[in-house]
PDB file of C-alpha atoms in Angstrom:
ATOM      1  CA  UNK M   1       9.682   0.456  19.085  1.00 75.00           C
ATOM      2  CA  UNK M   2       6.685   1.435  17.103  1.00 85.00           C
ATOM      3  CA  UNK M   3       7.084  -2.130  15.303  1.00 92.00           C
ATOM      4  CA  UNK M   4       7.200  -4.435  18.569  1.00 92.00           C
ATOM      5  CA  UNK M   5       4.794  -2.316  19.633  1.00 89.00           C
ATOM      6  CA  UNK M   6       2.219  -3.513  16.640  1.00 90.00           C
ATOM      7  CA  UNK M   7       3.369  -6.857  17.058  1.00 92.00           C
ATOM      8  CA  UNK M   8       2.653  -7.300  20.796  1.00 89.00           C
ATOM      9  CA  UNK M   9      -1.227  -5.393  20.026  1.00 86.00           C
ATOM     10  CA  UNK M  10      -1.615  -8.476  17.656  1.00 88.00           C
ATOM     11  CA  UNK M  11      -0.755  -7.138  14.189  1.00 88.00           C
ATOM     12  CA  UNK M  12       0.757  -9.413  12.006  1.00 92.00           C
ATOM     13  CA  UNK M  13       1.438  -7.686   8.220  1.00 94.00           C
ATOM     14  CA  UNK M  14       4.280  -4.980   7.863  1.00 95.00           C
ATOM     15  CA  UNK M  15       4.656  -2.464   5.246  1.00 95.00           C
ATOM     16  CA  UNK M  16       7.526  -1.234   4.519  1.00 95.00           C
ATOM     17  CA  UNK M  17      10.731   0.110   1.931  1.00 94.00           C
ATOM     18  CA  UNK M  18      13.997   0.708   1.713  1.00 91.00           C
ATOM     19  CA  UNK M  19      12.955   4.914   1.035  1.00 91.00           C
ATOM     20  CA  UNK M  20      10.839   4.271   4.258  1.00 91.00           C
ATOM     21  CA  UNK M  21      14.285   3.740   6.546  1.00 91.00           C
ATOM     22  CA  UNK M  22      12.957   1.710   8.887  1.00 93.00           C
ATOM     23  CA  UNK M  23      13.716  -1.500   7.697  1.00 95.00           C
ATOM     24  CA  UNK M  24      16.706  -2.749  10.063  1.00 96.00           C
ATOM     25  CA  UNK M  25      14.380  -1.547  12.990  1.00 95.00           C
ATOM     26  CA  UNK M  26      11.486  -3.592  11.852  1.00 96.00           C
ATOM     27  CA  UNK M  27      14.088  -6.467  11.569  1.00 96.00           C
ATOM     28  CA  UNK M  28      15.177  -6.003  15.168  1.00 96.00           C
ATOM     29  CA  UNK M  29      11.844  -5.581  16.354  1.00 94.00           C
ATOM     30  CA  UNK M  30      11.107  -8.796  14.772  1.00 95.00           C
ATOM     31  CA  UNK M  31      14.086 -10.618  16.225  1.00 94.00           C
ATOM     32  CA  UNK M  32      13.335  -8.662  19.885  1.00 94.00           C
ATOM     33  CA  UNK M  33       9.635 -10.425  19.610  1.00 94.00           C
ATOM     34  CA  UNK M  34      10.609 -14.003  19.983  1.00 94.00           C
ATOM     35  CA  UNK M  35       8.073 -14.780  17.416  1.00 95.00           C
ATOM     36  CA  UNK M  36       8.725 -17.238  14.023  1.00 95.00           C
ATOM     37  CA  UNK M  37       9.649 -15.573  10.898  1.00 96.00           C
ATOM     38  CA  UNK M  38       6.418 -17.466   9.517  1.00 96.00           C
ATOM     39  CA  UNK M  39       4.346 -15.732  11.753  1.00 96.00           C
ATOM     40  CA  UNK M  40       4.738 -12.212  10.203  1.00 96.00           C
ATOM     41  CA  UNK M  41       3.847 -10.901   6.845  1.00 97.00           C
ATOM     42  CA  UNK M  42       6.227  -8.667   5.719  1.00 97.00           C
ATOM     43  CA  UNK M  43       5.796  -6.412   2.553  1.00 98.00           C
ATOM     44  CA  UNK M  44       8.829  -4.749   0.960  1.00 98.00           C
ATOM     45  CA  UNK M  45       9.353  -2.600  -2.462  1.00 97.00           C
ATOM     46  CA  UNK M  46      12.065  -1.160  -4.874  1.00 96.00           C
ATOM     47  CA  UNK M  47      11.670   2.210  -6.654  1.00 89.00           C
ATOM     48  CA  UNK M  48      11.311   4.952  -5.726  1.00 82.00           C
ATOM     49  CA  UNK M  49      14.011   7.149  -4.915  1.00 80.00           C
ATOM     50  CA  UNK M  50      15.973   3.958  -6.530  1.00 85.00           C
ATOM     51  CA  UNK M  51      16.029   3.057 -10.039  1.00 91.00           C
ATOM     52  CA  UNK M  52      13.873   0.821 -11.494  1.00 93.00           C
ATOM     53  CA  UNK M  53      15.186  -1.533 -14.273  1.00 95.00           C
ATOM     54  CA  UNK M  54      16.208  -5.102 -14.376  1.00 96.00           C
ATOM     55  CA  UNK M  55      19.594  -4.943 -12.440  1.00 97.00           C
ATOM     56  CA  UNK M  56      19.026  -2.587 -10.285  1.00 96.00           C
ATOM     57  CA  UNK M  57      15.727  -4.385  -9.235  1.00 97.00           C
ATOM     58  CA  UNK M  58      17.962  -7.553  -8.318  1.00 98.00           C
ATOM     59  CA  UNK M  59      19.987  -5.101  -6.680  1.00 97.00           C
ATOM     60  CA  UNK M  60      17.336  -3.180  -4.476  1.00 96.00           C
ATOM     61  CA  UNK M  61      16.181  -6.462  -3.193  1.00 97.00           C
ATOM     62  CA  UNK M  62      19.383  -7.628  -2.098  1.00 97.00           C
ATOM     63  CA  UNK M  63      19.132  -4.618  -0.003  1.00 97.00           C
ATOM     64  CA  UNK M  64      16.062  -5.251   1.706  1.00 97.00           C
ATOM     65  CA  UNK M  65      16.846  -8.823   2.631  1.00 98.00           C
ATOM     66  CA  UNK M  66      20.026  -7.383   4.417  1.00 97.00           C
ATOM     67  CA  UNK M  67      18.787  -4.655   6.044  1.00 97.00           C
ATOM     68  CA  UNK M  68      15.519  -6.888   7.227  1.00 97.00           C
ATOM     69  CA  UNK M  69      17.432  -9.394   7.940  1.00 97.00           C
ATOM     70  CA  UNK M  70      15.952 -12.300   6.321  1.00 97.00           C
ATOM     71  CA  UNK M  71      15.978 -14.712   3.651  1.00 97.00           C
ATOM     72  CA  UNK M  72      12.889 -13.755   2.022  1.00 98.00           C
ATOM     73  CA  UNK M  73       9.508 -11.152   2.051  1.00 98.00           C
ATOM     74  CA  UNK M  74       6.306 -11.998   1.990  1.00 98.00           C
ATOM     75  CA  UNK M  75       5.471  -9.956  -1.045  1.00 98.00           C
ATOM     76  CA  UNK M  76       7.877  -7.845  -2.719  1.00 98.00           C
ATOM     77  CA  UNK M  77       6.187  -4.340  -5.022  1.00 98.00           C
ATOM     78  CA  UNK M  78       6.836  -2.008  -7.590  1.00 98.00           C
ATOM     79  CA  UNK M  79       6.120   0.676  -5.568  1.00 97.00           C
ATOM     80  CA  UNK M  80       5.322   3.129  -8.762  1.00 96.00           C
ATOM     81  CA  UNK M  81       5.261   2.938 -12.071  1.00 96.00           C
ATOM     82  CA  UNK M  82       8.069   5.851 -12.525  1.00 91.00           C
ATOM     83  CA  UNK M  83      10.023   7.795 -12.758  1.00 86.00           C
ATOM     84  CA  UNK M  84      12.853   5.339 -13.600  1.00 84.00           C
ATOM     85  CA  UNK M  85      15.725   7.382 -11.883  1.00 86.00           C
ATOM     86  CA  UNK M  86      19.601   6.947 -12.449  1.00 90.00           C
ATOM     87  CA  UNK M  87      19.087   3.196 -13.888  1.00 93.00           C
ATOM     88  CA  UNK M  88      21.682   0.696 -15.440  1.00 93.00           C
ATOM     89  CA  UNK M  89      18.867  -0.499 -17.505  1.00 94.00           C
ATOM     90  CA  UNK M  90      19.085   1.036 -20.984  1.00 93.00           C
ATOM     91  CA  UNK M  91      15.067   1.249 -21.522  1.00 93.00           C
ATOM     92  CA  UNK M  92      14.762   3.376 -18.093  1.00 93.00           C
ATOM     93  CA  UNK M  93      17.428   5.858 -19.101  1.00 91.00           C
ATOM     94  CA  UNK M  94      16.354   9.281 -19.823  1.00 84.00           C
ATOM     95  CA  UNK M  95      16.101  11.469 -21.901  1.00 85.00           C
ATOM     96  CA  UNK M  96      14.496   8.791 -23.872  1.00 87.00           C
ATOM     97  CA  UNK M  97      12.894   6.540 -21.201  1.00 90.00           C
ATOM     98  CA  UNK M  98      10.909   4.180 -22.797  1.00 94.00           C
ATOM     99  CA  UNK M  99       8.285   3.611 -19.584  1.00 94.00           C
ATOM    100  CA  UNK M 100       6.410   0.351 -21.093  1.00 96.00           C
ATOM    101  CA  UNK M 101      10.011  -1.226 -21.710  1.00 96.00           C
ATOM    102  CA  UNK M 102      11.318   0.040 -18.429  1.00 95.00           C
ATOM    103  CA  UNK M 103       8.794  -1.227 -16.148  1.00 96.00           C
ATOM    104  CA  UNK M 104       8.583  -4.784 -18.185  1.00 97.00           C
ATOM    105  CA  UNK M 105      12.323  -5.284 -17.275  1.00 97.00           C
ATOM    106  CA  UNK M 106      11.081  -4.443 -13.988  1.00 97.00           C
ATOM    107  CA  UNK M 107       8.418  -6.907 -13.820  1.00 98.00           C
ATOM    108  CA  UNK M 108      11.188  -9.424 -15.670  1.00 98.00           C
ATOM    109  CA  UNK M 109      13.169  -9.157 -12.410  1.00 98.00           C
ATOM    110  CA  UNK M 110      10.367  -9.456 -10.248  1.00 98.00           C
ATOM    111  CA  UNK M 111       9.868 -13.102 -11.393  1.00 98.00           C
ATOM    112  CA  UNK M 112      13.195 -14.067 -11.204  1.00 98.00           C
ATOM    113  CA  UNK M 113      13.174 -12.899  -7.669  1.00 98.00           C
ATOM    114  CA  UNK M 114       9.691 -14.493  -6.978  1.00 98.00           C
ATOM    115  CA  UNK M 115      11.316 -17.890  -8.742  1.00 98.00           C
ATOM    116  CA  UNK M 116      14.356 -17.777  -6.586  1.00 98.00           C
ATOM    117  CA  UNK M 117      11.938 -17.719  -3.618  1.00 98.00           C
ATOM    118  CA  UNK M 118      13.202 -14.608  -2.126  1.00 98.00           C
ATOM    119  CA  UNK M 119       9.655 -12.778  -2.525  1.00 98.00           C
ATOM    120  CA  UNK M 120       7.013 -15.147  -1.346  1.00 98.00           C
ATOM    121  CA  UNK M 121       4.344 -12.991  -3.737  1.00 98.00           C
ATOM    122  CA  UNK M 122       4.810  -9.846  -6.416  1.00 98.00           C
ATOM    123  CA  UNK M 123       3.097  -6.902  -7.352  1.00 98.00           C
ATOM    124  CA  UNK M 124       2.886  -3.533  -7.840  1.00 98.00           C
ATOM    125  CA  UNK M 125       1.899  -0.196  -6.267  1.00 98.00           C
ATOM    126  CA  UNK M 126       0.215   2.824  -7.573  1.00 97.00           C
ATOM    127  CA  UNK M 127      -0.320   1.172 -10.597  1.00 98.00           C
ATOM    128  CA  UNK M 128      -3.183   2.383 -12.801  1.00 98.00           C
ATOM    129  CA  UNK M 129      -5.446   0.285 -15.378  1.00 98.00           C
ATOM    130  CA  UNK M 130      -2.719   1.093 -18.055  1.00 98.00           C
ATOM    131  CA  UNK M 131      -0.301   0.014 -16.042  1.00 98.00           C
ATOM    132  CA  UNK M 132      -1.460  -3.174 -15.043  1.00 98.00           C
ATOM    133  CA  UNK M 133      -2.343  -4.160 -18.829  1.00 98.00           C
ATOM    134  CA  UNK M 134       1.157  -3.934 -19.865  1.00 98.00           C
ATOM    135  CA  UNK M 135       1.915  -7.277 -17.773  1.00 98.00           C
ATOM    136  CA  UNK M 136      -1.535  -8.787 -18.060  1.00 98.00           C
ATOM    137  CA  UNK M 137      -1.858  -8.292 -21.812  1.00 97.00           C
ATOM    138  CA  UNK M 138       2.122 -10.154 -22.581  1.00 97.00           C
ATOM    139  CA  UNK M 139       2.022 -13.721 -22.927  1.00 96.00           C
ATOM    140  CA  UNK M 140       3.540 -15.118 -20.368  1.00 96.00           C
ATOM    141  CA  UNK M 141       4.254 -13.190 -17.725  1.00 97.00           C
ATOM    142  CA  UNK M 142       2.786 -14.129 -14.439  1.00 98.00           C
ATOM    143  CA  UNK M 143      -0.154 -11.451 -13.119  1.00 98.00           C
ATOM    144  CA  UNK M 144       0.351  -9.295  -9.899  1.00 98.00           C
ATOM    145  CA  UNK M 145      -0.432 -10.831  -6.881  1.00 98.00           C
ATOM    146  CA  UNK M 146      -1.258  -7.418  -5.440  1.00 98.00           C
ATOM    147  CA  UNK M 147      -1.716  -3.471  -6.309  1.00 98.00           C
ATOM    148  CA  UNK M 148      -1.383  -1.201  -3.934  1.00 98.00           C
ATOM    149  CA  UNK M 149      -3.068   2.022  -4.140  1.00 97.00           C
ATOM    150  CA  UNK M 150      -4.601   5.258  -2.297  1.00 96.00           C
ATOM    151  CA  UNK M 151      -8.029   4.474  -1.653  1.00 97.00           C
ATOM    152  CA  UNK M 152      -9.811   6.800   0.982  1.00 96.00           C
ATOM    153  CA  UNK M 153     -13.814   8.387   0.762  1.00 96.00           C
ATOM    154  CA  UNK M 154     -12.103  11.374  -0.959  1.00 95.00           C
ATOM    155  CA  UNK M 155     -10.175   9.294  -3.592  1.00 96.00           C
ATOM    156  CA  UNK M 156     -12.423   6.075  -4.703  1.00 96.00           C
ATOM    157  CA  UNK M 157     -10.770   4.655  -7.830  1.00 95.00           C
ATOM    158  CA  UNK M 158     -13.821   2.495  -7.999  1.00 96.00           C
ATOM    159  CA  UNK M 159     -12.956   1.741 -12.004  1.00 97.00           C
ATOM    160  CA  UNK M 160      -9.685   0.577 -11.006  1.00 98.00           C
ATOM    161  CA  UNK M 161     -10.963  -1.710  -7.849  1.00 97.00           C
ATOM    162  CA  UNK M 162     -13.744  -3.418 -10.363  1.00 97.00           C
ATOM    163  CA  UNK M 163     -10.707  -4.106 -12.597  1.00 98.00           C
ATOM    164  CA  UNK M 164      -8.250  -5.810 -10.353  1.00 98.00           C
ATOM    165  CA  UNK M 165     -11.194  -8.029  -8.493  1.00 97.00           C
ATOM    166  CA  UNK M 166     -12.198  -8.913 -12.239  1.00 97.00           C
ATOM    167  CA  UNK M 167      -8.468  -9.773 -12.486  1.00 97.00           C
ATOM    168  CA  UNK M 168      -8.064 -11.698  -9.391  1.00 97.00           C
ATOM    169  CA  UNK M 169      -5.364  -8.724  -8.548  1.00 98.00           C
ATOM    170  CA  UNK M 170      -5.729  -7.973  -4.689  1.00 98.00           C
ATOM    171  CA  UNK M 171      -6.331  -4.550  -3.590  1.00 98.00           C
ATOM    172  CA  UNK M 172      -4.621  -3.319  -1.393  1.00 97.00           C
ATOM    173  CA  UNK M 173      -5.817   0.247  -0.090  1.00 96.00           C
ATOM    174  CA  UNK M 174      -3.541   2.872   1.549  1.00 95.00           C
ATOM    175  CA  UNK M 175      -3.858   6.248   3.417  1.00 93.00           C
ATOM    176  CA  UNK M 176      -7.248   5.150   4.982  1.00 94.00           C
ATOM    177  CA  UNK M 177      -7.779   8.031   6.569  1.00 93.00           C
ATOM    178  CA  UNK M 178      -7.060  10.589   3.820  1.00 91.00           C
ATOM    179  CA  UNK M 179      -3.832  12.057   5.368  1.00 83.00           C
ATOM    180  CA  UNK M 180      -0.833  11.757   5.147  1.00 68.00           C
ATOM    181  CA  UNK M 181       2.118  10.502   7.654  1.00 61.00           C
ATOM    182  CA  UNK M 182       3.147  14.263   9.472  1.00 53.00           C
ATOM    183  CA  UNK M 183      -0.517  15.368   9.294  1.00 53.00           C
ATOM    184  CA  UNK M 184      -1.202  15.106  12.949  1.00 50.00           C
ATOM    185  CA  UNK M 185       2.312  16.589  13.772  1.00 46.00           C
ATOM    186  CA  UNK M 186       1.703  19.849  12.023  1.00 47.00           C
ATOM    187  CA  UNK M 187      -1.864  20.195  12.441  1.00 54.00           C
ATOM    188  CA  UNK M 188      -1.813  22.111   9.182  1.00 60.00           C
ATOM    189  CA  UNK M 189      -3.716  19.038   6.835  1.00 62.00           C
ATOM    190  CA  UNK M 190      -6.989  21.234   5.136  1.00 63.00           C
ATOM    191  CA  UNK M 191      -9.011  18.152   6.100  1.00 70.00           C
ATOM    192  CA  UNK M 192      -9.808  15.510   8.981  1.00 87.00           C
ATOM    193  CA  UNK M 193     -11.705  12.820   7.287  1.00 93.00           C
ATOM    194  CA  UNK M 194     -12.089  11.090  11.134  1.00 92.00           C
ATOM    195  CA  UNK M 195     -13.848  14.433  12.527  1.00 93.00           C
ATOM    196  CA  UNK M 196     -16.419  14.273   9.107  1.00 95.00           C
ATOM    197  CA  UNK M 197     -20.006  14.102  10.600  1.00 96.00           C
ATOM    198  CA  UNK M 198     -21.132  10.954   8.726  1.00 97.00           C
ATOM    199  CA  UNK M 199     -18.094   8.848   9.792  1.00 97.00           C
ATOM    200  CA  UNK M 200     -18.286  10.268  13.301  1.00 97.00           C
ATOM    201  CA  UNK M 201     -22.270   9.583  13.497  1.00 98.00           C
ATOM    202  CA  UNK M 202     -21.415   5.723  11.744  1.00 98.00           C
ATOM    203  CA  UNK M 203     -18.962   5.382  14.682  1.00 98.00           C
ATOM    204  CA  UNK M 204     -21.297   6.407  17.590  1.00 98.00           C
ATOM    205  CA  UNK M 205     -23.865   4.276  16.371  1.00 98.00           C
ATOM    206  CA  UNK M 206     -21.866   1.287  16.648  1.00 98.00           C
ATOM    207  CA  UNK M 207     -20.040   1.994  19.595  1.00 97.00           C
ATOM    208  CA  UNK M 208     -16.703   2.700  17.263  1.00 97.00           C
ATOM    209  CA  UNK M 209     -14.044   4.629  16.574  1.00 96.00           C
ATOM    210  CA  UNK M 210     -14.154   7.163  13.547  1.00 96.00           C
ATOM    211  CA  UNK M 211     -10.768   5.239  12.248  1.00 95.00           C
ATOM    212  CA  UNK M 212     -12.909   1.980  12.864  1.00 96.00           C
ATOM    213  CA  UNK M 213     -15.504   2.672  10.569  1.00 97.00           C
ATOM    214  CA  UNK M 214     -13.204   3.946   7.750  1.00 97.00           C
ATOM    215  CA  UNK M 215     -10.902   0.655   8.213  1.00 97.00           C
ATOM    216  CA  UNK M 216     -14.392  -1.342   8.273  1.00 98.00           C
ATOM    217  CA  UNK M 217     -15.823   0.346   5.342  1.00 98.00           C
ATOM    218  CA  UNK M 218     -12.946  -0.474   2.993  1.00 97.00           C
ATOM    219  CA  UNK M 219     -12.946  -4.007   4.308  1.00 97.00           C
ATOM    220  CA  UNK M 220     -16.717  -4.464   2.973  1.00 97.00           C
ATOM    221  CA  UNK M 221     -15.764  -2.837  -0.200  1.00 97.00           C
ATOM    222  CA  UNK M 222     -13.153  -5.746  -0.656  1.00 96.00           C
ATOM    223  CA  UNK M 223      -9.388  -4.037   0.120  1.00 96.00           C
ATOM    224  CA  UNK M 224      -7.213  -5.326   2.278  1.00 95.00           C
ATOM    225  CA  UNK M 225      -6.232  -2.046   4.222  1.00 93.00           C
ATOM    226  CA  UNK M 226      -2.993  -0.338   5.652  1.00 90.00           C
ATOM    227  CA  UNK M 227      -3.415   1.965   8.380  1.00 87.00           C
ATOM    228  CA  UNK M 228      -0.433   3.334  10.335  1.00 83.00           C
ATOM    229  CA  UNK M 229      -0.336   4.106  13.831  1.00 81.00           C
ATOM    230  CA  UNK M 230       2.622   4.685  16.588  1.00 81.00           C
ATOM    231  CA  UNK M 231      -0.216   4.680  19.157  1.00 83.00           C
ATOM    232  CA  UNK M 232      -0.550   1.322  20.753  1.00 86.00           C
ATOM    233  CA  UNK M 233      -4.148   2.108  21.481  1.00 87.00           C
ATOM    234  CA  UNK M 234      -4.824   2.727  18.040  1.00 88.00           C
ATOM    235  CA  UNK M 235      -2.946  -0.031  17.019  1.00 88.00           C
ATOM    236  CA  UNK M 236      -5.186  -2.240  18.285  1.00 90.00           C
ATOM    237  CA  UNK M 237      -8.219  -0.578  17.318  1.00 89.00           C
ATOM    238  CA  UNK M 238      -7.016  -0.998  13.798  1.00 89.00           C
ATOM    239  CA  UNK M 239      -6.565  -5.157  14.153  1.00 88.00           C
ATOM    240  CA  UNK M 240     -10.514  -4.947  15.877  1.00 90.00           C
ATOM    241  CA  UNK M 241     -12.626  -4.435  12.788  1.00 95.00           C
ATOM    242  CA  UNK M 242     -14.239  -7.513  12.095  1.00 95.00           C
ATOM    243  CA  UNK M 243     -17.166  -7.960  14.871  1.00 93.00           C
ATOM    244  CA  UNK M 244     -19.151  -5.472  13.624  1.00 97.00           C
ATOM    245  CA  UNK M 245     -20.427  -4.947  10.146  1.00 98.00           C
ATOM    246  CA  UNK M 246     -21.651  -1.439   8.108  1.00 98.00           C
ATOM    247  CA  UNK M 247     -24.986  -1.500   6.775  1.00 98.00           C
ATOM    248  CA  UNK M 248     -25.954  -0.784   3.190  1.00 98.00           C
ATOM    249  CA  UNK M 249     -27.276   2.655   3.670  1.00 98.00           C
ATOM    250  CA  UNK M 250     -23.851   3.481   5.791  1.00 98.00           C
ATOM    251  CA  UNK M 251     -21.641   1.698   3.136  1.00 98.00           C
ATOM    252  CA  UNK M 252     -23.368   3.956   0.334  1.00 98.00           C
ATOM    253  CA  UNK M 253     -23.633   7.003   2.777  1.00 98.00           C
ATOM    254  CA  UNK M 254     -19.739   7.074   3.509  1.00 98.00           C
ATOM    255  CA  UNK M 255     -19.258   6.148   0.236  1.00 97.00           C
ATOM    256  CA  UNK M 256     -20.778   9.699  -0.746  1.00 98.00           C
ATOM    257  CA  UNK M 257     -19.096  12.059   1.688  1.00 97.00           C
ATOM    258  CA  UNK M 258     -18.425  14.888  -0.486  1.00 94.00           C
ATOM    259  CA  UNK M 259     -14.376  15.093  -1.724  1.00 91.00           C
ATOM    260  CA  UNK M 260     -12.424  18.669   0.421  1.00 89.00           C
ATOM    261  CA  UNK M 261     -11.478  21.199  -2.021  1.00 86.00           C
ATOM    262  CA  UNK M 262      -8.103  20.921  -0.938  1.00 82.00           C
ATOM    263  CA  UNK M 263      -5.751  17.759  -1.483  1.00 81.00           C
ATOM    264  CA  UNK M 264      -8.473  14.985  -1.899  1.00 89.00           C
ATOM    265  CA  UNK M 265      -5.558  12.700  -2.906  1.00 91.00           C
ATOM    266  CA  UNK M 266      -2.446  12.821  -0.586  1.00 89.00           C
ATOM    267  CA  UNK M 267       0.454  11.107  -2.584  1.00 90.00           C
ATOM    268  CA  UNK M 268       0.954  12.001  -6.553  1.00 90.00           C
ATOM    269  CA  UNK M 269      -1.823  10.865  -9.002  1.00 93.00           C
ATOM    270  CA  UNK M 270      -0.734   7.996 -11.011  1.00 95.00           C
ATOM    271  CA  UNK M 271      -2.707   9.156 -14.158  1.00 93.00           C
ATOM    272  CA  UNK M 272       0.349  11.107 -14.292  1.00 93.00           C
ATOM    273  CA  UNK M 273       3.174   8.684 -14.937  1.00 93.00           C
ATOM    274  CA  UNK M 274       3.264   7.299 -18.807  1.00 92.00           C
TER     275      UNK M 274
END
């Protein structure tokens, strides 16, 4: 429901996964719409939870075109660099995972896939500088279209975000709002970005929403953004950034709001993967 519900509010680009189980829903709401295939961006991944690897890559992605149910996705991801899990592919198997190898046979199957047309686009997610170099430094491998990655006013991987616009790699920012997914189910997150006074004051002065702002502010910075919503109010408040614009004091001022003591990043830190 959530999904025909962001499709009737006007949003056209989906993120999802197979570890997200929602796929054959989004697929129905899709179908439910009426609207052309063509008309909706769709965004799927492989790994994790699944093993990366060259097989099991070509194997993944045969899953998400059945449970989507469709002949292709608009831009298939790596959606981290590791662990490799149970994999077929000898350079992902532990104890003696060789990670560089491993995610190269990844990438390998990625451009089959994007070759076959099945993947409209390919990238990766959560990939650090590191990461990234490993394709863009081999001859011959095509670049990522995309990398998707946290990117919030606690967690600014500004280094990272020079290095992808230098290298005409799209970024693609997630967790907006600095919380993750069950945060305003248990009430228990240490932080509420949206309620932090700078953000709130931003918003009031432009007749806003605190969640506009943040959306608004990454936007200027140069991400495209991900925000997730099963309110249909805030649904549409998300696709209703882009008649207003942030000036440079309130760009650098939200830029500076000081990172929480407690879980500034929400998801795993990259750094942390070989």
């Amino acid at each position: 429901k959530a999904t025909l519900d962001f499709l009737k509010a006007g949003g056209r680009r989906i993120d999802t996964a197979i570890t997200y189980h929602d796929q054959s829903g989004i697929g129905k709401a899709l179908k439910d719409s009426g609207m052309a295939r063509e008309q909706v961006f769709i965004t799927s991944k492989v790994g994790p939870g699944f093993p990366l690897g060259y097989q099991d890559t070509l194997d993944q992605m045969a899953e998400n075109l059945k449970q989507l149910d469709t002949a292709y996705v608009d831009l298939l991801l790596i959606h981290w660099p590791g662990p490799p899990g149970k994999s077929t592919d000898p350079a992902c198997q532990s104890p003696n995972t060789n990670y560089t190898h491993c995610r190269l046979n990844t990438w390998s199957a990625m451009e089959k896939i994007f070759k076959d047309g099945t993947a409209h686009a390919i990238g990766v997610s959560n990939y650090e500088i590191d990461h990234l170099q490993e394709i863009l430094k081999t001859p011959g491998l095509l670049h990522p279209a995309v990398n998707q990655v946290e990117f919030h006013p606690y967690w600014q991987e500004r280094d990272l975000l020079s290095f992808c616009q230098q290298n005409n790699v799209t970024f693609n920012g997630y967790s907006p709002y600095a919380a993750n997914d069950w945060a305003a189910y248990y009430h228990d997150w240490p932080h509420s970005l949206l309620n932090d006074t700078t953000v709130v004051r931003t918003a009031a002065a432009h007749r806003r929403s605190a969640a506009q702002v943040v959306l608004r502010w990454e936007y200027q910075l140069g991400l495209v953004v991900n925000p997730r919503s099963q309110n249909t109010d805030h649904m549409r408040e998300n696709v209703n950034i882009f008649d207003f614009e942030l000036s440079d004091e309130e760009m650098t001022a939200i830029g500076d709001i000081p990172k929480p003591p407690q879980h500034p990043k929400v998801f795993q830190d990259p750094h942390t993967i070989p």
